[in-house]
Amino acid sequence: MSLRSEDMKLTFVYVSVPDLEVALRFYRDELGLDESWREGDGTVVFQLPGSEVQLMLSVPPDDGPRWRTGPFYAVGDVEMFMKEHDSFEWVGEPNDVPGGRSVSFRDPAGNIMHVFDRSAPE
């Protein structure tokens, strides 16, 4: 099944960082990016100028390659997206994230891509 533009919306560029304070000094203090929101002590999100896309900096949990730097695309339903694209090389199983579910896949060159939905009840 081929993708249509409404199937995936680039929402975040995820950047894995080993030290959030060092990253904050660079992205906030040196580049001057505006902080949008935080999730706990390990994730900070910045609005990218001139774009709806946000930059997500996060100290990843130590549980494998699914937390590599890469784009995060919003999809309607993670489970359905996986079923519709069963030829993708999925990395791990879907997991709960704030607001919904997320899963990662590898492109033919080995790059990690992430998809997420907003399926959690508000």
C-alpha positions as a LaTeX table, in Angstrom:
\begin{tabular}{lrrr}
\hline
Residue & $x$ (\AA) & $y$ (\AA) & $z$ (\AA) \\
\hline
Met1 & 0.00 & 0.00 & 0.00 \\
Ser2 & 1.40 & 3.39 & $-0.94$ \\
Leu3 & 1.28 & 6.35 & 1.41 \\
Arg4 & $-0.85$ & 9.40 & 0.80 \\
Ser5 & 0.00 & 12.81 & 2.23 \\
Glu6 & $-2.84$ & 12.54 & 4.74 \\
Asp7 & $-1.50$ & 9.21 & 6.06 \\
Met8 & 1.52 & 10.73 & 7.80 \\
Lys9 & 2.17 & 14.26 & 9.06 \\
Leu10 & 5.69 & 15.25 & 10.07 \\
Thr11 & 5.25 & 16.57 & 13.61 \\
Phe12 & 8.58 & 16.22 & 15.44 \\
Val13 & 12.22 & 15.82 & 14.62 \\
Tyr14 & 13.45 & 13.61 & 17.46 \\
Val15 & 17.03 & 14.08 & 18.62 \\
Ser16 & 18.46 & 11.69 & 21.18 \\
Val17 & 20.82 & 13.45 & 23.60 \\
Pro18 & 23.01 & 12.01 & 26.38 \\
Asp19 & 22.76 & 15.13 & 28.57 \\
Leu20 & 19.65 & 17.31 & 28.45 \\
Glu21 & 21.24 & 20.28 & 30.23 \\
Val22 & 24.09 & 20.45 & 27.71 \\
Ala23 & 21.57 & 20.19 & 24.87 \\
Leu24 & 19.42 & 22.95 & 26.41 \\
Arg25 & 22.37 & 25.29 & 26.60 \\
Phe26 & 23.01 & 24.76 & 22.90 \\
Tyr27 & 19.48 & 24.72 & 21.43 \\
Arg28 & 17.88 & 27.28 & 23.77 \\
Asp29 & 20.75 & 29.54 & 24.78 \\
Glu30 & 22.98 & 29.43 & 21.67 \\
Leu31 & 20.46 & 28.86 & 18.86 \\
Gly32 & 17.71 & 30.83 & 20.61 \\
Leu33 & 14.92 & 28.31 & 20.04 \\
Asp34 & 11.72 & 28.82 & 22.04 \\
Glu35 & 10.74 & 26.02 & 24.40 \\
Ser36 & 7.22 & 24.70 & 23.72 \\
Trp37 & 6.76 & 22.08 & 26.44 \\
Arg38 & 8.43 & 19.42 & 28.57 \\
Glu39 & 7.66 & 15.83 & 29.45 \\
Gly40 & 9.15 & 14.90 & 32.81 \\
Asp41 & 12.86 & 15.47 & 33.39 \\
Gly42 & 14.07 & 13.89 & 30.17 \\
Thr43 & 12.27 & 15.56 & 27.25 \\
Val44 & 12.11 & 19.16 & 26.01 \\
Val45 & 10.37 & 20.31 & 22.84 \\
Phe46 & 11.19 & 23.47 & 20.87 \\
Gln47 & 9.23 & 25.19 & 18.15 \\
Leu48 & 11.25 & 25.42 & 14.94 \\
Pro49 & 11.06 & 28.92 & 13.43 \\
Gly50 & 8.93 & 29.21 & 10.30 \\
Ser51 & 7.52 & 25.69 & 10.66 \\
Glu52 & 4.78 & 23.70 & 12.36 \\
Val53 & 7.37 & 21.00 & 13.05 \\
Gln54 & 8.86 & 20.84 & 16.53 \\
Leu55 & 12.30 & 19.68 & 17.68 \\
Met56 & 12.11 & 17.07 & 20.45 \\
Leu57 & 15.24 & 16.54 & 22.55 \\
Ser58 & 15.17 & 13.54 & 24.82 \\
Val59 & 17.44 & 11.39 & 26.92 \\
Pro60 & 16.31 & 7.99 & 25.64 \\
Pro61 & 15.60 & 4.97 & 27.79 \\
Asp62 & 18.24 & 2.30 & 27.38 \\
Asp63 & 16.10 & $-0.18$ & 25.48 \\
Gly64 & 17.33 & $-0.36$ & 21.94 \\
Pro65 & 17.51 & 1.34 & 18.56 \\
Arg66 & 13.91 & 2.50 & 18.41 \\
Trp67 & 15.01 & 5.67 & 20.22 \\
Arg68 & 17.48 & 6.78 & 17.55 \\
Thr69 & 17.31 & 10.27 & 16.11 \\
Gly70 & 14.72 & 10.56 & 13.35 \\
Pro71 & 11.41 & 12.06 & 12.25 \\
Phe72 & 8.16 & 11.46 & 14.15 \\
Tyr73 & 5.05 & 11.29 & 11.96 \\
Ala74 & 1.50 & 11.55 & 13.30 \\
Val75 & $-0.80$ & 8.81 & 12.00 \\
Gly76 & $-4.45$ & 8.05 & 12.71 \\
Asp77 & $-3.86$ & 4.71 & 14.41 \\
Val78 & $-0.48$ & 3.05 & 15.03 \\
Glu79 & $-1.83$ & $-0.52$ & 15.00 \\
Met80 & $-3.73$ & 0.01 & 11.74 \\
Phe81 & $-0.73$ & 1.73 & 10.16 \\
Met82 & 1.39 & $-1.32$ & 11.01 \\
Lys83 & $-1.17$ & $-3.69$ & 9.48 \\
Glu84 & $-1.38$ & $-1.60$ & 6.31 \\
His85 & 2.42 & $-1.54$ & 5.99 \\
Asp86 & 3.37 & $-5.05$ & 7.07 \\
Ser87 & 6.36 & $-5.08$ & 4.71 \\
Phe88 & 8.12 & $-2.41$ & 6.80 \\
Glu89 & 10.95 & $-3.51$ & 9.08 \\
Trp90 & 9.34 & $-2.71$ & 12.44 \\
Val91 & 11.67 & $-2.06$ & 15.37 \\
Gly92 & 10.09 & $-3.37$ & 18.54 \\
Glu93 & 6.45 & $-3.34$ & 19.48 \\
Pro94 & 4.13 & $-0.35$ & 19.84 \\
Asn95 & 4.52 & 1.34 & 23.20 \\
Asp96 & 2.54 & 3.85 & 25.22 \\
Val97 & 3.66 & 7.47 & 25.01 \\
Pro98 & 1.99 & 10.54 & 26.49 \\
Gly99 & $-1.28$ & 10.94 & 24.60 \\
Gly100 & $-1.20$ & 7.72 & 22.60 \\
Arg101 & 0.99 & 4.99 & 21.09 \\
Ser102 & 4.26 & 4.97 & 19.15 \\
Val103 & 6.31 & 2.51 & 17.12 \\
Ser104 & 9.44 & 2.75 & 14.97 \\
Phe105 & 10.55 & 1.24 & 11.67 \\
Arg106 & 13.70 & 1.14 & 9.59 \\
Asp107 & 13.95 & 2.40 & 6.02 \\
Pro108 & 16.00 & 0.44 & 3.45 \\
Ala109 & 19.16 & 2.40 & 4.41 \\
Gly110 & 18.73 & 1.56 & 8.10 \\
Asn111 & 17.44 & 4.97 & 9.21 \\
Ile112 & 14.89 & 4.94 & 12.01 \\
Met113 & 11.47 & 6.52 & 11.42 \\
His114 & 8.84 & 6.93 & 14.12 \\
Val115 & 5.05 & 7.02 & 13.94 \\
Phe116 & 2.66 & 7.92 & 16.74 \\
Asp117 & $-1.03$ & 8.41 & 17.29 \\
Arg118 & $-3.10$ & 10.36 & 19.78 \\
Ser119 & $-5.30$ & 7.45 & 20.83 \\
Ala120 & $-5.18$ & 7.90 & 24.61 \\
Pro121 & $-8.42$ & 9.21 & 26.10 \\
Glu122 & $-8.18$ & 12.79 & 27.33 \\
\hline
\end{tabular}
